[in-house]
mmCIF file of C-alpha atoms and ligand atoms in Angstrom:
data_model
loop_
_atom_site.group_PDB
_atom_site.id
_atom_site.type_symbol
_atom_site.label_atom_id
_atom_site.label_comp_id
_atom_site.label_asym_id
_atom_site.label_seq_id
_atom_site.Cartn_x
_atom_site.Cartn_y
_atom_site.Cartn_z
ATOM 1 C CA MET A 177 -89.986 16.901 64.269
ATOM 2 C CA ALA A 178 -86.267 15.788 62.853
ATOM 3 C CA LYS A 179 -83.796 14.986 65.860
ATOM 4 C CA LYS A 180 -80.590 13.956 64.241
ATOM 5 C CA ALA A 181 -79.276 14.175 60.761
ATOM 6 C CA LEU A 182 -76.535 12.091 59.284
ATOM 7 C CA ILE A 183 -74.435 14.105 56.580
ATOM 8 C CA VAL A 184 -72.902 11.692 54.156
ATOM 9 C CA THR A 185 -70.440 13.177 51.808
ATOM 10 C CA GLY A 186 -67.157 12.574 50.284
ATOM 11 C CA LYS A 187 -63.727 13.208 51.417
ATOM 12 C CA ASN A 188 -63.037 16.352 50.034
ATOM 13 C CA SER A 189 -65.147 18.098 47.513
ATOM 14 C CA SER A 190 -68.024 19.141 49.486
ATOM 15 C CA LYS A 191 -65.453 21.204 51.726
ATOM 16 C CA VAL A 192 -64.043 23.228 49.017
ATOM 17 C CA ASN A 193 -66.559 23.386 46.275
ATOM 18 C CA GLY A 194 -68.349 26.863 46.962
ATOM 19 C CA GLY A 195 -69.394 25.596 50.524
ATOM 20 C CA ALA A 196 -71.881 23.050 50.190
ATOM 21 C CA LEU A 197 -71.337 21.219 53.342
ATOM 22 C CA LYS A 198 -70.584 24.462 55.496
ATOM 23 C CA ASP A 199 -74.073 25.640 53.878
ATOM 24 C CA VAL A 200 -75.616 22.343 55.316
ATOM 25 C CA THR A 201 -74.050 22.488 58.844
ATOM 26 C CA ASP A 202 -75.090 26.334 59.046
ATOM 27 C CA VAL A 203 -78.587 25.802 58.399
ATOM 28 C CA LEU A 204 -78.677 22.470 60.773
ATOM 29 C CA GLY A 205 -76.702 24.036 63.595
ATOM 30 C CA GLY A 206 -78.056 27.645 62.914
ATOM 31 C CA GLU A 207 -82.065 28.533 62.883
ATOM 32 C CA LEU A 208 -82.897 24.702 62.886
ATOM 33 C CA SER A 209 -80.964 23.503 65.811
ATOM 34 C CA VAL A 210 -80.762 20.068 64.557
ATOM 35 C CA SER A 211 -77.612 17.925 65.993
ATOM 36 C CA TYR A 212 -75.782 16.143 63.034
ATOM 37 C CA GLU A 213 -73.065 13.696 62.416
ATOM 38 C CA ILE A 214 -70.628 13.778 59.613
ATOM 39 C CA PHE A 215 -69.738 10.824 57.854
ATOM 40 C CA ASP A 216 -67.267 11.979 55.108
ATOM 41 C CA LYS A 217 -65.435 8.697 54.171
ATOM 42 C CA VAL A 218 -67.414 7.948 51.090
ATOM 43 C CA VAL A 219 -64.944 6.501 48.395
ATOM 44 C CA GLU A 220 -65.792 6.637 44.574
ATOM 45 C CA ASN A 221 -67.874 3.912 43.284
ATOM 46 C CA PRO A 222 -68.585 2.986 46.955
ATOM 47 C CA PRO A 223 -68.321 -0.793 48.159
ATOM 48 C CA VAL A 224 -70.894 -2.477 50.599
ATOM 49 C CA ASP A 225 -68.263 -2.057 53.165
ATOM 50 C CA ASN A 226 -67.872 1.743 52.825
ATOM 51 C CA VAL A 227 -71.761 1.818 53.251
ATOM 52 C CA VAL A 228 -71.844 -0.374 56.352
ATOM 53 C CA GLU A 229 -69.171 1.991 58.062
ATOM 54 C CA GLY A 230 -71.744 4.849 56.988
ATOM 55 C CA GLY A 231 -74.476 3.214 58.741
ATOM 56 C CA LEU A 232 -72.594 2.433 61.784
ATOM 57 C CA ALA A 233 -71.803 6.058 62.031
ATOM 58 C CA GLY A 234 -75.479 7.105 61.937
ATOM 59 C CA LEU A 235 -77.231 4.361 63.864
ATOM 60 C CA ASP A 236 -78.951 7.083 66.038
ATOM 61 C CA CYS A 237 -79.753 9.293 63.100
ATOM 62 C CA ASP A 238 -83.118 9.571 61.812
ATOM 63 C CA PHE A 239 -82.582 11.185 58.264
ATOM 64 C CA ILE A 240 -79.633 11.737 56.010
ATOM 65 C CA VAL A 241 -78.281 14.851 53.835
ATOM 66 C CA GLY A 242 -76.214 13.150 51.167
ATOM 67 C CA ILE A 243 -74.287 15.899 49.509
ATOM 68 C CA GLY A 244 -71.735 15.129 46.853
ATOM 69 C CA GLY A 245 -71.679 13.316 43.552
ATOM 70 C CA GLY A 246 -73.564 10.163 42.444
ATOM 71 C CA SER A 247 -70.964 8.052 45.154
ATOM 72 C CA PRO A 248 -72.047 10.035 48.352
ATOM 73 C CA ILE A 249 -75.577 10.336 47.149
ATOM 74 C CA ASP A 250 -75.848 6.688 46.348
ATOM 75 C CA ALA A 251 -74.122 5.742 49.630
ATOM 76 C CA ALA A 252 -76.645 7.905 51.366
ATOM 77 C CA LYS A 253 -79.427 5.652 50.058
ATOM 78 C CA ALA A 254 -78.049 2.552 50.926
ATOM 79 C CA ILE A 255 -76.674 3.742 54.689
ATOM 80 C CA GLY A 256 -80.472 4.747 54.841
ATOM 81 C CA VAL A 257 -81.655 1.582 54.298
ATOM 82 C CA LEU A 258 -79.169 -0.110 56.765
ATOM 83 C CA ILE A 259 -80.088 2.732 59.420
ATOM 84 C CA LYS A 260 -83.634 1.750 58.986
ATOM 85 C CA ASN A 261 -83.223 -2.095 58.939
ATOM 86 C CA GLY A 262 -79.990 -2.857 60.915
ATOM 87 C CA THR A 263 -76.444 -3.240 59.589
ATOM 88 C CA GLU A 264 -75.705 -6.948 59.997
ATOM 89 C CA ASN A 265 -75.857 -9.050 56.900
ATOM 90 C CA ALA A 266 -75.850 -5.838 54.979
ATOM 91 C CA TYR A 267 -74.936 -7.464 51.642
ATOM 92 C CA GLU A 268 -78.070 -9.747 51.695
ATOM 93 C CA LYS A 269 -80.183 -6.893 52.635
ATOM 94 C CA LEU A 270 -78.642 -4.501 49.706
ATOM 95 C CA TYR A 271 -78.805 -6.895 47.059
ATOM 96 C CA GLU A 272 -81.119 -9.936 47.759
ATOM 97 C CA SER A 273 -83.924 -8.250 49.865
ATOM 98 C CA LYS A 274 -87.085 -6.843 47.994
ATOM 99 C CA GLY A 275 -89.026 -3.970 49.423
ATOM 100 C CA LEU A 276 -86.831 -2.493 52.421
ATOM 101 C CA LYS A 277 -87.085 1.126 53.085
ATOM 102 C CA SER A 278 -84.884 3.797 54.260
ATOM 103 C CA ILE A 279 -85.191 6.594 56.403
ATOM 104 C CA PRO A 280 -85.687 9.804 54.613
ATOM 105 C CA ILE A 281 -82.950 11.068 52.419
ATOM 106 C CA ILE A 282 -82.378 14.845 51.164
ATOM 107 C CA ALA A 283 -79.895 14.745 48.337
ATOM 108 C CA ILE A 284 -77.769 17.815 47.305
ATOM 109 C CA PRO A 285 -75.746 17.077 44.098
ATOM 110 C CA THR A 286 -72.649 18.641 43.573
ATOM 111 C CA THR A 287 -72.090 16.910 40.319
ATOM 112 C CA ALA A 288 -74.411 16.949 37.331
ATOM 113 C CA GLY A 289 -74.495 13.862 35.397
ATOM 114 C CA THR A 290 -75.454 10.807 37.310
ATOM 115 C CA GLY A 291 -79.131 12.458 38.071
ATOM 116 C CA THR A 292 -79.303 10.176 41.160
ATOM 117 C CA GLU A 293 -81.177 13.013 43.126
ATOM 118 C CA THR A 294 -84.175 11.977 40.832
ATOM 119 C CA THR A 295 -83.577 8.070 40.739
ATOM 120 C CA PRO A 296 -84.497 5.393 43.235
ATOM 121 C CA TYR A 297 -81.066 3.491 42.237
ATOM 122 C CA ALA A 298 -77.891 3.099 44.110
ATOM 123 C CA ILE A 299 -74.879 1.883 42.404
ATOM 124 C CA LEU A 300 -72.306 -0.138 44.503
ATOM 125 C CA THR A 301 -69.368 -2.092 43.918
ATOM 126 C CA ASP A 302 -70.263 -5.357 44.467
ATOM 127 C CA HIS A 303 -66.777 -7.199 45.060
ATOM 128 C CA LYS A 304 -68.506 -10.830 45.411
ATOM 129 C CA ASN A 305 -69.482 -10.531 41.684
ATOM 130 C CA GLU A 306 -66.638 -8.573 40.668
ATOM 131 C CA THR A 307 -68.685 -5.706 39.173
ATOM 132 C CA LYS A 308 -70.922 -2.720 39.810
ATOM 133 C CA ARG A 309 -74.616 -2.860 40.453
ATOM 134 C CA ASN A 310 -77.774 -1.036 41.488
ATOM 135 C CA TYR A 311 -78.945 -2.391 44.653
ATOM 136 C CA SER A 312 -82.524 -4.193 45.203
ATOM 137 C CA PRO A 313 -84.446 -1.354 47.588
ATOM 138 C CA ARG A 314 -85.794 1.545 45.479
ATOM 139 C CA VAL A 315 -85.213 4.681 47.490
ATOM 140 C CA PHE A 316 -86.131 8.181 46.029
ATOM 141 C CA PRO A 317 -84.743 11.170 47.815
ATOM 142 C CA GLU A 318 -87.669 13.150 49.646
ATOM 143 C CA TYR A 319 -85.994 16.204 48.273
ATOM 144 C CA ALA A 320 -83.387 17.004 46.156
ATOM 145 C CA LEU A 321 -81.634 20.750 46.630
ATOM 146 C CA MET A 322 -79.764 21.902 43.598
ATOM 147 C CA ASP A 323 -77.476 24.852 43.711
ATOM 148 C CA VAL A 324 -75.705 25.346 40.746
ATOM 149 C CA ARG A 325 -72.924 27.160 42.447
ATOM 150 C CA TYR A 326 -71.345 23.829 43.731
ATOM 151 C CA PHE A 327 -71.039 22.480 39.897
ATOM 152 C CA LEU A 328 -69.040 24.993 38.829
ATOM 153 C CA TYR A 329 -66.324 23.618 40.777
ATOM 154 C CA MET A 330 -66.063 20.103 38.975
ATOM 155 C CA PRO A 331 -62.768 19.572 37.715
ATOM 156 C CA LEU A 332 -62.505 19.418 33.937
ATOM 157 C CA HIS A 333 -62.251 15.022 33.849
ATOM 158 C CA VAL A 334 -65.018 15.039 36.352
ATOM 159 C CA ARG A 335 -67.506 17.372 34.441
ATOM 160 C CA ASN A 336 -66.537 15.356 31.160
ATOM 161 C CA ASN A 337 -67.441 12.071 32.474
ATOM 162 C CA THR A 338 -70.445 13.329 33.971
ATOM 163 C CA CYS A 339 -71.525 15.057 30.906
ATOM 164 C CA ILE A 340 -71.234 11.910 28.792
ATOM 165 C CA ASP A 341 -73.082 9.976 31.813
ATOM 166 C CA ALA A 342 -75.953 11.995 31.494
ATOM 167 C CA LEU A 343 -76.084 11.679 27.987
ATOM 168 C CA THR A 344 -75.852 8.035 28.071
ATOM 169 C CA HIS A 345 -78.933 7.920 30.384
ATOM 170 C CA LEU A 346 -80.940 10.215 27.854
ATOM 171 C CA ILE A 347 -79.965 7.853 25.039
ATOM 172 C CA GLU A 348 -80.210 4.504 26.802
ATOM 173 C CA SER A 349 -83.639 5.461 28.124
ATOM 174 C CA TYR A 350 -85.115 6.618 24.944
ATOM 175 C CA MET A 351 -83.872 3.224 23.350
ATOM 176 C CA THR A 352 -85.200 1.221 25.745
ATOM 177 C CA VAL A 353 -88.116 -1.465 25.089
ATOM 178 C CA ASN A 354 -89.801 0.722 28.355
ATOM 179 C CA ALA A 355 -89.686 4.331 26.490
ATOM 180 C CA THR A 356 -93.344 4.648 26.098
ATOM 181 C CA PRO A 357 -94.662 7.527 24.443
ATOM 182 C CA PRO A 358 -95.587 10.202 25.240
ATOM 183 C CA TYR A 359 -94.084 10.936 28.667
ATOM 184 C CA CYS A 360 -90.965 8.506 28.758
ATOM 185 C CA GLU A 361 -90.127 9.441 24.956
ATOM 186 C CA TYR A 362 -90.518 13.201 25.639
ATOM 187 C CA ILE A 363 -88.486 13.610 28.571
ATOM 188 C CA ALA A 364 -85.263 11.768 27.052
ATOM 189 C CA LEU A 365 -85.655 13.773 23.811
ATOM 190 C CA GLU A 366 -86.024 17.025 25.646
ATOM 191 C CA GLY A 367 -82.949 16.373 27.679
ATOM 192 C CA ILE A 368 -81.194 14.980 24.305
ATOM 193 C CA ARG A 369 -81.875 18.416 22.965
ATOM 194 C CA MET A 370 -80.690 20.411 25.917
ATOM 195 C CA TRP A 371 -77.616 18.441 25.778
ATOM 196 C CA GLY A 372 -76.930 18.652 21.717
ATOM 197 C CA GLY A 373 -77.485 22.625 22.130
ATOM 198 C CA THR A 374 -75.768 24.309 25.223
ATOM 199 C CA VAL A 375 -74.037 21.317 26.970
ATOM 200 C CA LYS A 376 -72.513 20.171 23.727
ATOM 201 C CA GLU A 377 -71.272 23.825 23.012
ATOM 202 C CA ALA A 378 -69.952 24.351 26.351
ATOM 203 C CA LEU A 379 -68.174 21.466 26.522
ATOM 204 C CA LYS A 380 -65.566 22.718 24.091
ATOM 205 C CA ASP A 381 -64.612 25.279 26.773
ATOM 206 C CA GLU A 382 -62.345 24.397 29.951
ATOM 207 C CA THR A 383 -64.829 26.185 32.146
ATOM 208 C CA MET A 384 -68.476 26.167 31.904
ATOM 209 C CA SER A 385 -70.250 29.276 32.165
ATOM 210 C CA LYS A 386 -73.188 29.477 35.112
ATOM 211 C CA GLU A 387 -75.872 29.833 32.483
ATOM 212 C CA ALA A 388 -74.596 26.571 30.250
ATOM 213 C CA MET A 389 -73.956 24.730 33.724
ATOM 214 C CA THR A 390 -77.748 25.365 35.029
ATOM 215 C CA VAL A 391 -78.902 23.545 31.557
ATOM 216 C CA PHE A 392 -76.735 20.857 31.813
ATOM 217 C CA MET A 393 -77.850 20.288 35.824
ATOM 218 C CA ASN A 394 -81.459 20.593 34.433
ATOM 219 C CA ALA A 395 -80.834 17.981 31.665
ATOM 220 C CA SER A 396 -79.057 15.732 33.896
ATOM 221 C CA SER A 397 -81.822 15.663 36.242
ATOM 222 C CA LEU A 398 -84.306 14.887 33.589
ATOM 223 C CA ALA A 399 -82.071 12.207 32.637
ATOM 224 C CA GLY A 400 -82.380 10.775 36.017
ATOM 225 C CA MET A 401 -86.340 10.794 35.729
ATOM 226 C CA ALA A 402 -86.060 9.338 32.444
ATOM 227 C CA ILE A 403 -84.133 6.206 33.612
ATOM 228 C CA SER A 404 -86.266 5.962 36.783
ATOM 229 C CA GLN A 405 -89.005 4.872 34.498
ATOM 230 C CA THR A 406 -86.987 2.921 32.060
ATOM 231 C CA GLY A 407 -83.967 1.428 33.467
ATOM 232 C CA THR A 408 -80.634 2.008 31.461
ATOM 233 C CA SER A 409 -79.631 -0.583 28.886
ATOM 234 C CA LEU A 410 -76.916 -2.327 27.156
ATOM 235 C CA PRO A 411 -74.179 0.543 27.306
ATOM 236 C CA HIS A 412 -74.178 0.707 30.931
ATOM 237 C CA GLY A 413 -74.310 -3.324 31.765
ATOM 238 C CA MET A 414 -71.295 -3.084 29.193
ATOM 239 C CA GLY A 415 -69.481 0.079 30.849
ATOM 240 C CA TYR A 416 -69.493 -1.654 34.479
ATOM 241 C CA PRO A 417 -66.812 -4.444 33.916
ATOM 242 C CA LEU A 418 -64.687 -1.533 32.245
ATOM 243 C CA THR A 419 -64.956 0.637 35.694
ATOM 244 C CA TYR A 420 -64.476 -2.505 37.666
ATOM 245 C CA TYR A 421 -61.475 -3.907 36.134
ATOM 246 C CA ASN A 422 -59.840 -1.224 33.713
ATOM 247 C CA LYS A 423 -60.593 1.712 36.210
ATOM 248 C CA ILE A 424 -62.409 3.714 33.557
ATOM 249 C CA ALA A 425 -64.682 6.401 35.125
ATOM 250 C CA HIS A 426 -68.746 5.506 34.867
ATOM 251 C CA GLY A 427 -69.507 7.705 32.339
ATOM 252 C CA LEU A 428 -66.853 7.289 30.079
ATOM 253 C CA ALA A 429 -67.008 3.682 30.276
ATOM 254 C CA ASN A 430 -70.771 3.530 28.833
ATOM 255 C CA GLY A 431 -69.861 6.707 26.259
ATOM 256 C CA VAL A 432 -67.053 4.463 24.734
ATOM 257 C CA VAL A 433 -69.173 1.794 23.446
ATOM 258 C CA MET A 434 -72.143 4.328 22.494
ATOM 259 C CA LYS A 435 -71.383 4.763 18.900
ATOM 260 C CA ALA A 436 -71.325 0.893 18.354
ATOM 261 C CA TYR A 437 -74.280 0.076 20.184
ATOM 262 C CA LEU A 438 -76.264 2.558 18.186
ATOM 263 C CA GLU A 439 -74.888 1.057 15.152
ATOM 264 C CA MET A 440 -76.636 -2.407 16.387
ATOM 265 C CA CYS A 441 -79.771 -0.749 17.165
ATOM 266 C CA LYS A 442 -82.350 -2.050 14.819
ATOM 267 C CA ASP A 443 -84.647 1.096 15.223
ATOM 268 C CA GLU A 444 -82.953 3.439 12.535
ATOM 269 C CA GLU A 445 -85.637 6.173 13.072
ATOM 270 C CA LYS A 446 -84.884 6.817 16.691
ATOM 271 C CA VAL A 447 -81.129 6.649 16.148
ATOM 272 C CA SER A 448 -81.532 9.524 13.526
ATOM 273 C CA LYS A 449 -83.951 11.115 15.901
ATOM 274 C CA ILE A 450 -81.019 11.140 18.474
ATOM 275 C CA VAL A 451 -78.345 12.373 15.831
ATOM 276 C CA ASP A 452 -80.820 15.186 14.917
ATOM 277 C CA ASN A 453 -81.623 16.163 18.151
ATOM 278 C CA LEU A 454 -77.730 16.366 19.301
ATOM 279 C CA GLY A 455 -77.017 18.461 16.272
ATOM 280 C CA PHE A 456 -74.877 16.143 14.296
ATOM 281 C CA ASP A 457 -74.791 15.176 10.540
ATOM 282 C CA SER A 458 -74.477 11.797 11.438
ATOM 283 C CA LEU A 459 -73.866 8.933 13.696
ATOM 284 C CA GLU A 460 -69.878 9.030 12.446
ATOM 285 C CA GLN A 461 -69.815 12.576 13.257
ATOM 286 C CA PHE A 462 -71.337 11.991 16.683
ATOM 287 C CA GLY A 463 -69.080 9.287 17.557
ATOM 288 C CA GLY A 464 -66.029 11.356 16.377
ATOM 289 C CA PHE A 465 -66.990 13.984 18.804
ATOM 290 C CA LEU A 466 -67.488 11.175 21.794
ATOM 291 C CA GLN A 467 -63.958 10.241 20.517
ATOM 292 C CA SER A 468 -62.632 13.763 20.951
ATOM 293 C CA ILE A 469 -63.793 13.690 24.736
ATOM 294 C CA ILE A 470 -63.415 10.171 25.915
ATOM 295 C CA GLY A 471 -60.076 9.364 24.222
ATOM 296 C CA THR A 472 -59.487 5.931 23.427
ATOM 297 C CA LEU A 473 -60.365 2.253 24.608
ATOM 298 C CA ASP A 474 -57.722 -0.266 25.454
ATOM 299 C CA ILE A 475 -58.730 -3.984 26.382
ATOM 300 C CA THR A 476 -57.443 -7.349 25.141
ATOM 301 C CA GLU A 477 -59.694 -10.213 23.237
ATOM 302 C CA ASP A 478 -59.412 -12.016 26.734
ATOM 303 C CA GLU A 479 -61.289 -9.013 28.532
ATOM 304 C CA ILE A 480 -63.897 -8.752 25.651
ATOM 305 C CA ASP A 481 -64.765 -12.396 26.080
ATOM 306 C CA LYS A 482 -64.867 -12.097 29.804
ATOM 307 C CA TYR A 483 -66.951 -8.525 29.998
ATOM 308 C CA SER A 484 -69.294 -9.915 27.347
ATOM 309 C CA GLU A 485 -70.220 -13.035 29.202
ATOM 310 C CA SER A 486 -70.740 -10.771 31.997
ATOM 311 C CA LEU A 487 -73.233 -8.608 30.206
ATOM 312 C CA MET A 488 -74.941 -11.952 28.857
ATOM 313 C CA ALA A 489 -75.551 -12.673 32.464
ATOM 314 C CA ASN A 490 -77.234 -9.296 33.477
ATOM 315 C CA ALA A 491 -81.084 -9.913 32.763
ATOM 316 C CA GLY A 492 -81.760 -6.702 33.743
ATOM 317 C CA LYS A 493 -80.068 -4.965 30.897
ATOM 318 C CA LEU A 494 -80.687 -7.485 28.238
ATOM 319 C CA LYS A 495 -84.618 -7.136 28.940
ATOM 320 C CA ASN A 496 -84.522 -3.252 28.486
ATOM 321 C CA HIS A 497 -83.280 -4.071 24.966
ATOM 322 C CA PRO A 498 -85.801 -4.413 22.229
ATOM 323 C CA ASP A 499 -84.236 -7.089 20.436
ATOM 324 C CA PRO A 500 -82.618 -10.279 20.908
ATOM 325 C CA VAL A 501 -78.840 -9.899 21.782
ATOM 326 C CA THR A 502 -76.287 -12.657 21.369
ATOM 327 C CA LEU A 503 -72.916 -13.074 22.670
ATOM 328 C CA ASP A 504 -71.280 -12.058 19.594
ATOM 329 C CA ASP A 505 -73.403 -8.515 19.281
ATOM 330 C CA ILE A 506 -71.854 -7.694 22.641
ATOM 331 C CA LYS A 507 -68.506 -8.810 21.351
ATOM 332 C CA THR A 508 -68.676 -6.723 18.211
ATOM 333 C CA ILE A 509 -69.369 -3.510 20.245
ATOM 334 C CA TYR A 510 -66.480 -4.100 22.307
ATOM 335 C CA ARG A 511 -64.476 -4.844 19.241
ATOM 336 C CA LYS A 512 -65.540 -1.719 17.314
ATOM 337 C CA ALA A 513 -64.909 0.253 20.485
ATOM 338 C CA VAL A 514 -61.265 -0.583 20.639
ATOM 339 C CA LYS A 515 -60.923 -0.621 17.062
ATOM 340 C CA GLY A 516 -63.277 1.558 15.147
ATOM 341 C CA GLY A 517 -65.343 4.413 16.433
ATOM 342 C CA VAL A 518 -63.757 5.236 19.449
ATOM 343 C CA THR A 519 -60.205 3.958 19.828
ATOM 344 C CA ILE A 520 -57.409 3.946 22.221
HETATM 345 P P1 NAP B 189 -68.223 10.906 42.288
HETATM 346 O O1 NAP B 189 -67.904 9.226 42.260
HETATM 347 O O2 NAP B 189 -69.298 11.040 42.958
HETATM 348 O O3 NAP B 189 -67.115 12.125 42.433
HETATM 349 C C1 NAP B 189 -66.125 11.765 41.539
HETATM 350 C C2 NAP B 189 -65.058 12.971 42.074
HETATM 351 O O4 NAP B 189 -65.624 14.145 41.955
HETATM 352 C C3 NAP B 189 -64.805 12.760 43.517
HETATM 353 O O5 NAP B 189 -63.234 12.777 43.697
HETATM 354 C C4 NAP B 189 -65.439 14.025 44.124
HETATM 355 O O6 NAP B 189 -64.428 14.109 45.268
HETATM 356 C C5 NAP B 189 -65.409 14.844 42.860
HETATM 357 N N1 NAP B 189 -66.302 15.936 43.135
HETATM 358 C C6 NAP B 189 -67.617 15.760 43.459
HETATM 359 N N2 NAP B 189 -68.362 16.873 43.434
HETATM 360 C C7 NAP B 189 -67.521 17.692 42.953
HETATM 361 C C8 NAP B 189 -67.546 19.131 43.063
HETATM 362 N N3 NAP B 189 -68.561 19.815 42.977
HETATM 363 N N4 NAP B 189 -66.138 20.088 42.925
HETATM 364 C C9 NAP B 189 -65.132 19.367 42.566
HETATM 365 N N5 NAP B 189 -64.864 17.956 42.931
HETATM 366 C C10 NAP B 189 -66.076 17.053 43.319
HETATM 367 O O7 NAP B 189 -68.880 11.354 40.926
HETATM 368 P P2 NAP B 189 -69.973 10.928 40.188
HETATM 369 O O8 NAP B 189 -69.579 10.795 38.461
HETATM 370 O O9 NAP B 189 -70.938 12.001 40.253
HETATM 371 O O10 NAP B 189 -70.853 9.499 40.542
HETATM 372 C C11 NAP B 189 -70.414 8.379 39.777
HETATM 373 C C12 NAP B 189 -71.233 7.376 40.807
HETATM 374 O O11 NAP B 189 -72.812 7.435 40.289
HETATM 375 C C13 NAP B 189 -70.831 5.842 40.335
HETATM 376 O O12 NAP B 189 -70.677 4.931 41.413
HETATM 377 C C14 NAP B 189 -72.281 5.516 39.227
HETATM 378 O O13 NAP B 189 -72.102 4.135 39.223
HETATM 379 C C15 NAP B 189 -73.173 6.211 39.923
HETATM 380 N N6 NAP B 189 -74.403 6.594 39.254
HETATM 381 C C16 NAP B 189 -75.470 6.560 40.003
HETATM 382 C C17 NAP B 189 -76.617 6.515 39.003
HETATM 383 C C18 NAP B 189 -78.256 6.375 40.198
HETATM 384 O O14 NAP B 189 -79.097 6.664 39.521
HETATM 385 N N7 NAP B 189 -77.959 6.054 41.349
HETATM 386 C C19 NAP B 189 -76.841 6.829 37.919
HETATM 387 C C20 NAP B 189 -75.655 7.095 37.229
HETATM 388 C C21 NAP B 189 -74.234 6.879 38.084
HETATM 389 P P3 NAP B 189 -64.962 13.685 46.766
HETATM 390 O O15 NAP B 189 -64.880 12.197 46.930
HETATM 391 O O16 NAP B 189 -63.950 14.830 47.612
HETATM 392 O O17 NAP B 189 -66.310 14.076 47.106
HETATM 393 ZN ZN1 ZN B 190 -74.827 6.416 34.626
#
């Protein structure tokens, strides 16, 4: 029988988004009579220091309830590893050790998009390497409890960002070398179909209906299952520096290079399938749609050089792409995102 829970959440949203935090404390403190500690200091794109603070707050806890968007749930996974293995030398434990386990995690997402409730990943800000990067352990939440009520409170900018994040997970998963048929391909394509139907239509409105949000929530979780098997690819690797240095939200940072990335992909049949299943007539039309949501990208040639080199050092992302990739390929994608398909 669990004795004490650590609730890991962000500063504010779980207190106001339809009662996510209160629902959990009511159940723990009420019928379950389980004591708990609340760590409500997770910042967006959490760095290692933030996670260590959470670990120190919960050293005597034996399971974690993570409530929030990708940032608090990823933080919960990393905090779980530190509680299990000690908070000293946290950077080495999180980034350089293999196979470390966590105390059990229950994930309660309040944004749809990252799919972190169904993935073993935790993306932390790595100030040492000036980027965002997945940690080394692989921790799947034991349970994911999903209630669409909480998602309805997402502000428009968060919803648009997370919608694009889910879409990029689906597309990148489908295009990776790891997307073996039938399961991986099927999951990704099914998510793309769901996104291209209900979700795409609902994005045109400021508020999303509960029905549309439910489809979005499920497409996002499917996307998480897809990338759990295949990983993500070049757009995610190219988006990390845009988030680290230019403060572009995670999903938009991947989405802004998506059209140019697909133009570079050699498997035209797969690219056509994506465009068809999204319900667009052409890649051009898809690019225009993305642009209408994301707006424009404004980075310098020097930044393009630096970010392209950073991607070329990211062996994990390069190996997921089916073809050899050169530094010039990556620079071309960034330049097109600035000048062409999606300009700022
Ligand atoms: P987030 O960084 O968790 O939250 C963004 C903002 O939305 C915060 O201000 C948050 O407020 C607010 N918010 C969250 N839920 C809300 C709700 N229901 N109503 C109103 N406001 C709400 O955003 P995210 O896009 O979900 O997560 C992004 C992170 O996930 C990035 O670090 C990204 O790298 C990571 N990610 C992880 C995976 C994975 O597999 N592990 C996959 C993709 C992305 P509070 O701070 O007050 O809570
Ligand atoms: Zn993502």
